[in-house]
Amino acid sequence: MKIYNTMSKTKEEFVPLHEGQVRMYVCGPTVYNLIHIGNARPMIVFDTVRRYFEYKGYEVNFVSNFTDVDDKIIKKANEEGVSASEISERYIAECEKDMRDLNIEPATTHPQATQEIDGMIHMIQTLIDKGFAYVAADGTVYYRTRRFKEYGKLSHKNIDDLRSGGRELLVTGDDQKEDPLDFVLWKPKKEGEPYWESPWCDGRPGWHIECSVMSKRYLGDEIDIHAGGEDLVFPHHENEIAQSEAANGVPFARYWMHNAFLNINSHKMSKSAGNFFTVRDIDAQYDPQVLRYFMLSVHYRSPLNFSAELMESAKTSYERIVNCAANLKFLKDRAQGEVCTPQEQTLLEEADGFRAQFEAAMDDDFNTADAITAIFELVKWINSHVNKAEEAPTKAFLAALEQELLSLTGVCGLIIERDDGLQGDEEAYVQEKIAERAAAKKAKDFARADAIRAELLEKGIVLEDTREGVKWKKV
Ligand code: AMP
Ligand code: ZN
């Protein structure tokens, strides 16, 4: 299994720190608003990475934080006249709803920065004790960047070429710093801001220290994978490395994974630029699974341009897979034969080739674009092998194909089962109506048959007369 490592700029064979286990940390959102679909890209991508590791038999410890203390949260709280925690709790709940809709598995742990302040104070103190940090006159604590000799190794920047970057540098007085490259670990409170006591001043942590601390607490000093969007490479991840490696004395993460941006008209989708759609906006128009499909239809390291046409095309493609699964279920529910015929056994071996193709794509740095192509080829193959009127497939064969399709789409986190058939009562009700309609037709009572169809349509259920019998779907 190969993973592209931002650190080495090459695809490397994945070797876990502990056999059979993966410890991964994904930087999560700052919670001050509904998430936009750009934020959803790393969520979907790294959830799929996690699912593939699990499919391969790894036990995955997956940690993703919520940044719940930040200037933007405080600003929003002040605008609304409520506390910062009210804002962050509200948007954590909203984000969790979006994640459920997108079928993103809850992380093993979703730590919140404000619950981890003690750990941050402890790590900052360690950095001060080791000479990697210093306290300015007003109690601000800075990281002494030049002291960390490998600074720049992730972003491949030369320290002497660097200008002062980073969000915090702009909001605190630069003049107190020994060097413009130094960044904030702890900053003093301002009027009306949430704060915590510390040995240096009442205040709050800088953004970067949060992730170093939460990763250490829930995954240990050394982890397998650290991930996030590519805008986090510098300064956020570079600073996390400087903090964690200086404090812990061991390499931080073995593999650094970064997704490319979701763009609109070739510009990064972002709140500040105002060119964004929230996940909620998209949900109003599409099944959230279409968005998930759209995100996975390109490789995670390729930029993805959002457009209505691409979403429509994702919808059509996704529905083809859903229809294939519905057709398999329909046929299976009516088929006989608990054992595959010898011919079917041979066909199943052929179908296994698509799984091999799928795995080869995923093993190559999680190439979901090619993996989805393999699913598509499987769908095409299934459609050409199960709809033969001359020899009805056995129930066992149809069930095996259904399982194959569900297994591969499941790794992508795509829900492809229509929820209509899942509700027992509804299924029974519709089947009863279908039987009634068939009886009416047989008795040449076409008015009654049409009335039943109309009655179902009122409930959003469409009947379709096919060669294999009457099918139904919800519209
Ligand atoms: P933020 O809330 O801005 O800290 O972002 C949360 C996560 O979303 C980070 O991993 C960002 O890199 C990622 N992200 C933000 N905007 C985009 C975008 N347009 N495309 C892809 N990833 C993004
Ligand atoms: Zn982070």
Short mmCIF file of C-alpha atoms and ligand atoms in Angstrom, two decimals:
data_model
loop_
_atom_site.label_atom_id
_atom_site.label_comp_id
_atom_site.label_asym_id
_atom_site.label_seq_id
_atom_site.Cartn_x
_atom_site.Cartn_y
_atom_site.Cartn_z
CA MET A 1 0.00 0.00 0.00
CA LYS A 2 1.54 3.28 -1.08
CA ILE A 3 0.92 6.72 0.39
CA TYR A 4 2.19 10.01 -0.98
CA ASN A 5 4.08 11.67 1.84
CA THR A 6 4.24 15.46 1.66
CA MET A 7 7.44 15.25 3.72
CA SER A 8 9.41 13.17 1.18
CA LYS A 9 7.35 14.28 -1.85
CA THR A 10 7.18 10.65 -2.95
CA LYS A 11 4.85 7.69 -2.68
CA GLU A 12 6.11 5.48 0.12
CA GLU A 13 5.16 1.97 1.14
CA PHE A 14 2.95 2.16 4.23
CA VAL A 15 4.60 0.53 7.23
CA PRO A 16 2.63 1.02 10.46
CA LEU A 17 4.38 1.84 13.71
CA HIS A 18 2.54 -1.03 15.36
CA GLU A 19 1.56 -4.03 13.34
CA GLY A 20 -2.10 -4.10 12.37
CA GLN A 21 -2.76 -0.63 13.77
CA VAL A 22 -3.09 2.84 12.30
CA ARG A 23 -3.00 5.99 14.39
CA MET A 24 -4.16 8.96 12.43
CA TYR A 25 -4.94 12.57 13.22
CA VAL A 26 -6.93 14.85 10.91
CA CYS A 27 -7.12 18.56 11.62
CA GLY A 28 -10.77 19.43 12.02
CA PRO A 29 -12.79 22.58 11.42
CA THR A 30 -12.96 25.80 13.37
CA VAL A 31 -16.57 25.88 14.48
CA TYR A 32 -18.13 29.31 13.98
CA ASN A 33 -20.45 28.66 11.06
CA LEU A 34 -21.98 25.89 8.97
CA ILE A 35 -19.20 24.01 7.22
CA HIS A 36 -18.77 24.58 3.49
CA ILE A 37 -18.17 21.83 0.98
CA GLY A 38 -14.45 22.69 0.86
CA ASN A 39 -14.26 21.70 4.55
CA ALA A 40 -16.16 18.54 3.67
CA ARG A 41 -13.42 17.45 1.25
CA PRO A 42 -10.84 16.39 3.89
CA MET A 43 -13.64 14.87 5.96
CA ILE A 44 -14.81 12.65 3.10
CA VAL A 45 -11.31 11.86 1.82
CA PHE A 46 -9.80 10.85 5.14
CA ASP A 47 -12.94 8.98 6.22
CA THR A 48 -12.49 6.92 3.05
CA VAL A 49 -8.80 6.40 3.88
CA ARG A 50 -9.84 5.17 7.29
CA ARG A 51 -12.48 2.86 5.83
CA TYR A 52 -9.96 1.35 3.45
CA PHE A 53 -7.51 0.65 6.27
CA GLU A 54 -10.35 -1.00 8.18
CA TYR A 55 -11.32 -3.02 5.12
CA LYS A 56 -7.70 -4.20 4.98
CA GLY A 57 -7.99 -5.41 8.55
CA TYR A 58 -6.22 -2.59 10.40
CA GLU A 59 -7.50 -1.31 13.68
CA VAL A 60 -7.70 2.45 13.17
CA ASN A 61 -7.49 4.97 15.96
CA PHE A 62 -8.82 8.07 14.24
CA VAL A 63 -8.68 11.43 15.97
CA SER A 64 -10.12 14.63 14.57
CA ASN A 65 -10.48 17.80 16.59
CA PHE A 66 -12.87 20.70 16.74
CA THR A 67 -11.11 24.04 17.13
CA ASP A 68 -13.54 25.70 19.50
CA VAL A 69 -11.51 28.72 20.60
CA ASP A 70 -10.50 31.17 17.90
CA ASP A 71 -10.80 34.84 16.94
CA LYS A 72 -13.59 34.08 14.46
CA ILE A 73 -15.67 32.27 17.07
CA ILE A 74 -15.24 35.17 19.50
CA LYS A 75 -16.17 37.68 16.81
CA LYS A 76 -19.35 35.78 15.97
CA ALA A 77 -20.23 35.46 19.68
CA ASN A 78 -19.84 39.21 20.13
CA GLU A 79 -22.00 39.90 17.07
CA GLU A 80 -24.77 37.71 18.45
CA GLY A 81 -24.29 38.80 22.06
CA VAL A 82 -23.82 35.22 23.26
CA SER A 83 -20.88 33.32 24.75
CA ALA A 84 -18.15 31.80 22.58
CA SER A 85 -19.02 28.35 23.90
CA GLU A 86 -22.63 28.78 22.77
CA ILE A 87 -21.38 29.45 19.24
CA SER A 88 -18.93 26.55 19.20
CA GLU A 89 -21.40 24.05 20.73
CA ARG A 90 -24.04 25.07 18.21
CA TYR A 91 -21.75 24.61 15.23
CA ILE A 92 -20.23 21.39 16.51
CA ALA A 93 -23.78 19.98 16.60
CA GLU A 94 -24.44 21.30 13.07
CA CYS A 95 -21.16 19.88 11.81
CA GLU A 96 -21.96 16.50 13.33
CA LYS A 97 -25.27 16.52 11.49
CA ASP A 98 -23.53 17.23 8.18
CA MET A 99 -21.05 14.46 8.90
CA ARG A 100 -23.86 11.99 9.54
CA ASP A 101 -25.54 13.01 6.27
CA LEU A 102 -22.28 12.50 4.41
CA ASN A 103 -21.89 9.11 6.09
CA ILE A 104 -18.65 10.10 7.79
CA GLU A 105 -17.91 7.68 10.61
CA PRO A 106 -17.54 9.40 13.97
CA ALA A 107 -13.87 9.60 14.95
CA THR A 108 -12.58 7.35 17.70
CA THR A 109 -12.15 10.64 19.57
CA HIS A 110 -13.32 14.14 18.63
CA PRO A 111 -11.39 16.27 21.14
CA GLN A 112 -12.22 19.92 21.65
CA ALA A 113 -9.42 22.39 22.20
CA THR A 114 -11.11 24.06 25.19
CA GLN A 115 -11.17 20.73 27.05
CA GLU A 116 -7.43 20.22 26.61
CA ILE A 117 -5.98 23.43 28.06
CA ASP A 118 -4.06 21.67 30.86
CA GLY A 119 -2.19 19.56 28.33
CA MET A 120 -1.35 22.67 26.33
CA ILE A 121 0.01 24.50 29.37
CA HIS A 122 2.09 21.45 30.15
CA MET A 123 3.57 21.18 26.65
CA ILE A 124 4.28 24.92 26.49
CA GLN A 125 6.10 24.68 29.84
CA THR A 126 8.17 21.78 28.49
CA LEU A 127 9.11 23.89 25.46
CA ILE A 128 10.11 26.79 27.71
CA ASP A 129 12.17 24.43 29.93
CA LYS A 130 13.95 23.03 26.89
CA GLY A 131 14.75 26.49 25.51
CA PHE A 132 12.34 26.21 22.56
CA ALA A 133 10.00 28.90 23.85
CA TYR A 134 10.18 32.18 25.76
CA VAL A 135 7.82 34.48 27.63
CA ALA A 136 7.49 38.13 26.55
CA ALA A 137 6.85 41.00 28.96
CA ASP A 138 3.04 40.88 28.58
CA GLY A 139 2.89 37.11 29.18
CA THR A 140 2.72 36.04 25.54
CA VAL A 141 4.68 32.83 24.99
CA TYR A 142 6.46 32.45 21.65
CA TYR A 143 8.07 29.47 19.98
CA ARG A 144 11.74 30.11 19.19
CA THR A 145 11.54 28.92 15.58
CA ARG A 146 15.23 29.08 14.64
CA ARG A 147 16.05 26.84 17.59
CA PHE A 148 14.33 23.95 15.77
CA LYS A 149 16.94 23.08 13.21
CA GLU A 150 14.62 21.14 10.92
CA TYR A 151 12.05 23.93 10.61
CA GLY A 152 10.74 23.96 7.04
CA LYS A 153 11.25 20.25 6.39
CA LEU A 154 7.58 19.55 5.63
CA SER A 155 6.85 22.58 3.47
CA HIS A 156 10.33 22.41 1.92
CA LYS A 157 10.96 26.02 2.78
CA ASN A 158 14.30 27.44 3.66
CA ILE A 159 14.09 29.20 6.99
CA ASP A 160 16.07 32.18 5.73
CA ASP A 161 13.63 32.74 2.89
CA LEU A 162 10.63 32.75 5.15
CA ARG A 163 8.69 35.82 5.94
CA SER A 164 6.61 35.84 9.07
CA GLY A 165 3.43 33.89 8.32
CA GLY A 166 0.66 32.42 10.33
CA ARG A 167 -2.62 33.67 11.59
CA GLU A 168 -1.57 34.63 15.10
CA LEU A 169 1.35 36.78 14.11
CA LEU A 170 -1.07 39.28 12.72
CA VAL A 171 -3.13 39.61 15.87
CA THR A 172 -0.42 39.91 18.50
CA GLY A 173 2.35 42.45 18.76
CA ASP A 174 5.20 41.33 16.53
CA ASP A 175 7.62 43.74 18.21
CA GLN A 176 8.05 41.56 21.29
CA LYS A 177 9.43 38.69 19.27
CA GLU A 178 13.09 37.75 19.19
CA ASP A 179 12.66 36.86 15.52
CA PRO A 180 9.82 37.51 13.05
CA LEU A 181 9.53 33.77 12.44
CA ASP A 182 8.58 33.04 16.05
CA PHE A 183 4.95 32.09 16.53
CA VAL A 184 2.51 32.28 19.41
CA LEU A 185 1.96 29.40 21.84
CA TRP A 186 -0.04 31.36 24.42
CA LYS A 187 -1.50 34.85 24.28
CA PRO A 188 -2.94 37.19 26.91
CA LYS A 189 -6.70 37.65 27.14
CA LYS A 190 -8.41 40.68 25.71
CA GLU A 191 -11.50 42.28 27.18
CA GLY A 192 -14.58 40.10 26.59
CA GLU A 193 -12.63 37.04 25.48
CA PRO A 194 -12.68 33.60 27.06
CA TYR A 195 -9.50 32.90 29.02
CA TRP A 196 -7.75 30.37 31.19
CA GLU A 197 -5.22 30.84 33.96
CA SER A 198 -1.64 29.91 33.18
CA PRO A 199 1.82 30.45 34.74
CA TRP A 200 2.41 33.28 32.21
CA CYS A 201 -0.85 35.22 32.09
CA ASP A 202 -4.60 34.74 31.88
CA GLY A 203 -5.12 33.98 28.25
CA ARG A 204 -5.66 31.36 25.60
CA PRO A 205 -3.60 29.01 23.45
CA GLY A 206 -2.40 29.59 19.90
CA TRP A 207 -3.94 27.43 17.21
CA HIS A 208 -0.96 25.16 16.44
CA ILE A 209 -0.34 23.96 19.99
CA GLU A 210 -3.87 22.53 20.16
CA CYS A 211 -3.23 19.82 17.59
CA SER A 212 0.21 18.87 18.97
CA VAL A 213 -1.37 18.32 22.37
CA MET A 214 -4.53 16.52 21.28
CA SER A 215 -2.56 14.22 18.99
CA LYS A 216 -0.15 13.36 21.82
CA ARG A 217 -2.91 12.74 24.32
CA TYR A 218 -5.08 10.45 22.19
CA LEU A 219 -2.52 8.83 19.90
CA GLY A 220 0.88 9.08 21.58
CA ASP A 221 4.12 10.94 20.82
CA GLU A 222 4.63 9.25 17.48
CA ILE A 223 1.79 8.57 15.07
CA ASP A 224 1.34 7.00 11.64
CA ILE A 225 -0.56 9.63 9.67
CA HIS A 226 -1.25 13.31 10.12
CA ALA A 227 -3.61 14.84 7.59
CA GLY A 228 -5.54 17.90 6.49
CA GLY A 229 -6.07 20.25 3.59
CA GLU A 230 -3.01 21.50 1.72
CA ASP A 231 -3.36 25.00 3.16
CA LEU A 232 -2.35 23.50 6.49
CA VAL A 233 1.14 22.41 5.35
CA PHE A 234 2.50 25.82 6.21
CA PRO A 235 2.50 27.17 8.79
CA HIS A 236 0.14 24.93 10.77
CA HIS A 237 1.70 21.51 10.25
CA GLU A 238 5.23 22.88 10.10
CA ASN A 239 4.63 24.48 13.49
CA GLU A 240 3.02 21.34 14.89
CA ILE A 241 6.16 19.40 13.94
CA ALA A 242 8.40 22.00 15.57
CA GLN A 243 6.36 21.89 18.79
CA SER A 244 5.82 18.14 19.03
CA GLU A 245 9.30 17.03 18.04
CA ALA A 246 11.00 19.58 20.31
CA ALA A 247 8.76 18.67 23.26
CA ASN A 248 8.61 14.88 22.79
CA GLY A 249 12.07 14.22 21.35
CA VAL A 250 10.78 11.75 18.73
CA PRO A 251 9.57 12.13 15.13
CA PHE A 252 5.94 13.25 15.12
CA ALA A 253 4.13 11.61 12.18
CA ARG A 254 5.46 9.11 9.66
CA TYR A 255 3.20 10.10 6.78
CA TRP A 256 1.81 13.54 6.03
CA MET A 257 -1.23 13.53 3.76
CA HIS A 258 -2.82 16.64 2.27
CA ASN A 259 -5.88 16.98 0.08
CA ALA A 260 -5.96 19.55 -2.69
CA PHE A 261 -8.54 22.32 -2.70
CA LEU A 262 -12.09 22.31 -3.76
CA ASN A 263 -12.26 25.31 -6.08
CA ILE A 264 -14.90 27.44 -7.71
CA ASN A 265 -13.84 29.02 -10.99
CA SER A 266 -10.30 27.91 -10.14
CA HIS A 267 -10.28 29.78 -6.82
CA LYS A 268 -10.18 28.05 -3.43
CA MET A 269 -13.61 27.86 -1.88
CA SER A 270 -13.41 29.73 1.41
CA LYS A 271 -15.54 31.57 3.89
CA SER A 272 -13.42 34.68 3.73
CA ALA A 273 -13.60 34.93 -0.08
CA GLY A 274 -17.38 34.47 0.11
CA ASN A 275 -17.35 31.97 -2.79
CA PHE A 276 -18.72 29.02 -0.91
CA PHE A 277 -21.65 26.62 -0.69
CA THR A 278 -22.42 25.04 2.64
CA VAL A 279 -23.09 21.32 2.85
CA ARG A 280 -26.64 22.36 3.76
CA ASP A 281 -27.00 24.34 0.50
CA ILE A 282 -26.07 21.23 -1.45
CA ASP A 283 -28.31 18.97 0.66
CA ALA A 284 -31.28 21.11 -0.34
CA GLN A 285 -30.70 20.12 -3.95
CA TYR A 286 -29.03 16.72 -3.86
CA ASP A 287 -28.80 13.56 -1.84
CA PRO A 288 -25.65 14.12 0.32
CA GLN A 289 -24.33 10.86 -1.14
CA VAL A 290 -24.06 12.62 -4.50
CA LEU A 291 -21.68 15.11 -2.89
CA ARG A 292 -19.67 12.26 -1.41
CA TYR A 293 -19.54 10.59 -4.83
CA PHE A 294 -18.49 13.87 -6.45
CA MET A 295 -15.59 14.30 -4.00
CA LEU A 296 -14.33 10.77 -4.52
CA SER A 297 -14.59 10.87 -8.28
CA VAL A 298 -11.18 12.57 -8.44
CA HIS A 299 -7.93 11.78 -6.70
CA TYR A 300 -7.58 13.61 -3.39
CA ARG A 301 -4.36 15.35 -4.46
CA SER A 302 -5.95 16.83 -7.60
CA PRO A 303 -7.76 20.14 -7.40
CA LEU A 304 -11.49 19.72 -7.86
CA ASN A 305 -13.55 22.40 -9.51
CA PHE A 306 -17.11 22.60 -8.27
CA SER A 307 -19.77 23.16 -10.91
CA ALA A 308 -23.46 22.39 -11.42
CA GLU A 309 -22.61 20.26 -14.46
CA LEU A 310 -20.19 18.08 -12.52
CA MET A 311 -22.72 17.64 -9.73
CA GLU A 312 -25.37 16.61 -12.27
CA SER A 313 -22.99 14.13 -13.80
CA ALA A 314 -22.10 12.79 -10.32
CA LYS A 315 -25.81 12.40 -9.65
CA THR A 316 -26.38 10.40 -12.84
CA SER A 317 -23.40 8.15 -12.14
CA TYR A 318 -24.32 7.60 -8.52
CA GLU A 319 -27.89 6.73 -9.49
CA ARG A 320 -26.65 4.10 -11.89
CA ILE A 321 -24.99 2.33 -9.00
CA VAL A 322 -28.09 2.75 -6.82
CA ASN A 323 -30.29 1.35 -9.59
CA CYS A 324 -28.03 -1.63 -10.03
CA ALA A 325 -28.25 -2.38 -6.30
CA ALA A 326 -32.06 -1.94 -6.34
CA ASN A 327 -32.36 -4.24 -9.34
CA LEU A 328 -30.23 -6.89 -7.64
CA LYS A 329 -32.36 -6.68 -4.53
CA PHE A 330 -35.56 -6.88 -6.52
CA LEU A 331 -34.42 -9.93 -8.46
CA LYS A 332 -32.95 -11.59 -5.37
CA ASP A 333 -36.18 -11.21 -3.39
CA ARG A 334 -38.00 -13.15 -6.10
CA ALA A 335 -35.31 -15.66 -7.06
CA GLN A 336 -34.90 -19.29 -6.09
CA GLY A 337 -31.84 -21.39 -5.47
CA GLU A 338 -29.70 -21.31 -2.36
CA VAL A 339 -26.60 -22.58 -4.18
CA CYS A 340 -24.83 -21.08 -7.19
CA THR A 341 -24.67 -23.14 -10.36
CA PRO A 342 -21.18 -24.13 -11.60
CA GLN A 343 -21.47 -21.49 -14.36
CA GLU A 344 -22.33 -18.88 -11.77
CA GLN A 345 -19.34 -19.94 -9.68
CA THR A 346 -17.11 -19.24 -12.67
CA LEU A 347 -18.81 -15.89 -13.20
CA LEU A 348 -18.24 -14.95 -9.56
CA GLU A 349 -14.53 -15.60 -10.00
CA GLU A 350 -14.63 -13.25 -12.99
CA ALA A 351 -16.44 -10.64 -10.90
CA ASP A 352 -13.67 -10.87 -8.30
CA GLY A 353 -11.41 -9.23 -10.87
CA PHE A 354 -13.20 -5.93 -10.23
CA ARG A 355 -12.37 -6.17 -6.55
CA ALA A 356 -8.71 -6.71 -7.44
CA GLN A 357 -8.88 -3.66 -9.73
CA PHE A 358 -10.51 -1.64 -6.94
CA GLU A 359 -7.86 -2.65 -4.41
CA ALA A 360 -5.00 -1.92 -6.80
CA ALA A 361 -6.37 1.62 -7.23
CA MET A 362 -6.79 2.17 -3.49
CA ASP A 363 -3.36 0.68 -2.76
CA ASP A 364 -1.89 3.31 -5.05
CA ASP A 365 -2.22 6.32 -2.74
CA PHE A 366 -5.99 5.95 -2.37
CA ASN A 367 -6.86 6.56 -5.98
CA THR A 368 -10.61 6.75 -5.46
CA ALA A 369 -11.14 7.94 -9.04
CA ASP A 370 -9.86 4.64 -10.42
CA ALA A 371 -11.51 2.69 -7.61
CA ILE A 372 -14.88 4.16 -8.61
CA THR A 373 -14.17 3.23 -12.22
CA ALA A 374 -13.73 -0.37 -11.02
CA ILE A 375 -17.12 -0.16 -9.28
CA PHE A 376 -18.64 1.12 -12.49
CA GLU A 377 -17.22 -1.72 -14.49
CA LEU A 378 -18.64 -4.11 -11.93
CA VAL A 379 -22.04 -2.43 -12.29
CA LYS A 380 -21.89 -2.78 -16.08
CA TRP A 381 -20.86 -6.40 -15.74
CA ILE A 382 -23.66 -7.13 -13.25
CA ASN A 383 -26.26 -5.50 -15.50
CA SER A 384 -25.17 -7.63 -18.41
CA HIS A 385 -25.23 -10.87 -16.40
CA VAL A 386 -28.39 -10.73 -14.32
CA ASN A 387 -31.01 -9.40 -16.68
CA LYS A 388 -31.02 -12.43 -18.94
CA ALA A 389 -34.56 -13.65 -19.49
CA GLU A 390 -33.53 -17.10 -20.75
CA GLU A 391 -31.79 -18.36 -17.59
CA ALA A 392 -32.89 -16.85 -14.30
CA PRO A 393 -29.97 -16.36 -11.89
CA THR A 394 -30.10 -18.12 -8.52
CA LYS A 395 -30.79 -16.26 -5.32
CA ALA A 396 -27.30 -17.23 -4.12
CA PHE A 397 -25.64 -15.70 -7.18
CA LEU A 398 -27.62 -12.46 -6.90
CA ALA A 399 -26.86 -12.25 -3.18
CA ALA A 400 -23.13 -12.73 -3.82
CA LEU A 401 -23.13 -9.94 -6.42
CA GLU A 402 -25.10 -7.67 -4.15
CA GLN A 403 -22.58 -8.33 -1.40
CA GLU A 404 -19.70 -7.57 -3.76
CA LEU A 405 -21.21 -4.25 -4.79
CA LEU A 406 -22.10 -3.25 -1.23
CA SER A 407 -18.65 -4.14 0.02
CA LEU A 408 -16.80 -1.95 -2.51
CA THR A 409 -19.17 1.00 -2.26
CA GLY A 410 -19.03 0.60 1.52
CA VAL A 411 -15.28 1.22 1.48
CA CYS A 412 -16.05 4.51 -0.27
CA GLY A 413 -18.66 5.21 2.41
CA LEU A 414 -21.33 5.44 -0.28
CA ILE A 415 -24.80 4.40 0.79
CA ILE A 416 -26.39 2.80 -2.25
CA GLU A 417 -29.38 1.03 -0.77
CA ARG A 418 -32.61 2.90 -1.33
CA ASP A 419 -34.16 3.37 2.03
CA ASP A 420 -37.67 2.53 0.73
CA GLY A 421 -37.29 -1.24 0.96
CA LEU A 422 -35.73 -1.02 4.39
CA GLN A 423 -38.93 -0.06 6.13
CA GLY A 424 -40.76 -3.34 6.54
CA ASP A 425 -44.23 -1.84 6.88
CA GLU A 426 -43.94 0.27 3.80
CA GLU A 427 -42.58 -2.59 1.72
CA ALA A 428 -45.44 -4.83 2.87
CA TYR A 429 -47.98 -2.08 2.17
CA VAL A 430 -46.70 -1.45 -1.36
CA GLN A 431 -46.49 -5.17 -2.13
CA GLU A 432 -50.10 -5.57 -0.99
CA LYS A 433 -51.15 -2.74 -3.31
CA ILE A 434 -49.19 -4.25 -6.18
CA ALA A 435 -50.95 -7.57 -5.64
CA GLU A 436 -54.34 -5.82 -5.47
CA ARG A 437 -53.55 -4.00 -8.70
CA ALA A 438 -52.51 -7.24 -10.40
CA ALA A 439 -55.78 -8.85 -9.31
CA ALA A 440 -57.77 -5.86 -10.61
CA LYS A 441 -56.00 -6.05 -13.97
CA LYS A 442 -56.64 -9.76 -14.17
CA ALA A 443 -60.34 -9.08 -13.57
CA LYS A 444 -60.12 -6.41 -16.30
CA ASP A 445 -61.02 -3.74 -13.74
CA PHE A 446 -58.57 -1.24 -15.22
CA ALA A 447 -60.18 1.72 -13.48
CA ARG A 448 -59.38 0.11 -10.12
CA ALA A 449 -55.85 -0.74 -11.24
CA ASP A 450 -55.26 2.88 -12.29
CA ALA A 451 -56.75 4.13 -9.03
CA ILE A 452 -54.24 2.03 -7.06
CA ARG A 453 -51.36 3.41 -9.12
CA ALA A 454 -52.64 6.96 -8.50
CA GLU A 455 -53.08 6.29 -4.80
CA LEU A 456 -49.45 5.17 -4.54
CA LEU A 457 -48.26 8.13 -6.59
CA GLU A 458 -49.93 10.44 -4.08
CA LYS A 459 -47.61 8.88 -1.51
CA GLY A 460 -44.60 9.46 -3.76
CA ILE A 461 -44.38 5.83 -4.88
CA VAL A 462 -43.99 5.10 -8.58
CA LEU A 463 -44.77 1.71 -10.07
CA GLU A 464 -42.92 0.46 -13.06
CA ASP A 465 -44.04 -2.57 -15.08
CA THR A 466 -40.95 -4.48 -16.20
CA ARG A 467 -40.20 -7.80 -17.79
CA GLU A 468 -39.30 -9.18 -14.38
CA GLY A 469 -42.46 -7.91 -12.69
CA VAL A 470 -43.62 -4.70 -11.06
CA LYS A 471 -40.91 -2.59 -9.45
CA TRP A 472 -41.41 0.42 -7.27
CA LYS A 473 -39.43 3.40 -6.22
CA LYS A 474 -39.85 6.57 -4.25
CA VAL A 475 -39.69 9.93 -5.99
P1 AMP B 1 -10.68 25.42 8.71
O1 AMP B 1 -12.00 25.36 9.40
O2 AMP B 1 -10.51 26.59 7.78
O3 AMP B 1 -9.51 25.26 9.67
O4 AMP B 1 -10.63 24.14 7.72
C1 AMP B 1 -10.89 22.81 8.12
C2 AMP B 1 -10.31 21.85 7.10
O5 AMP B 1 -10.88 22.09 5.79
C3 AMP B 1 -8.79 22.00 6.90
O6 AMP B 1 -8.22 20.70 6.73
C4 AMP B 1 -8.68 22.81 5.62
O7 AMP B 1 -7.46 22.58 4.96
C5 AMP B 1 -9.85 22.25 4.83
N1 AMP B 1 -10.32 23.15 3.76
C6 AMP B 1 -10.79 24.43 3.90
N2 AMP B 1 -11.15 24.94 2.71
C7 AMP B 1 -10.93 23.96 1.78
C8 AMP B 1 -11.13 23.87 0.35
N3 AMP B 1 -11.65 24.87 -0.38
N4 AMP B 1 -10.80 22.72 -0.26
C9 AMP B 1 -10.30 21.68 0.43
N5 AMP B 1 -10.08 21.70 1.77
C10 AMP B 1 -10.40 22.82 2.45
ZN ZN B 2 -4.22 20.87 13.29
#
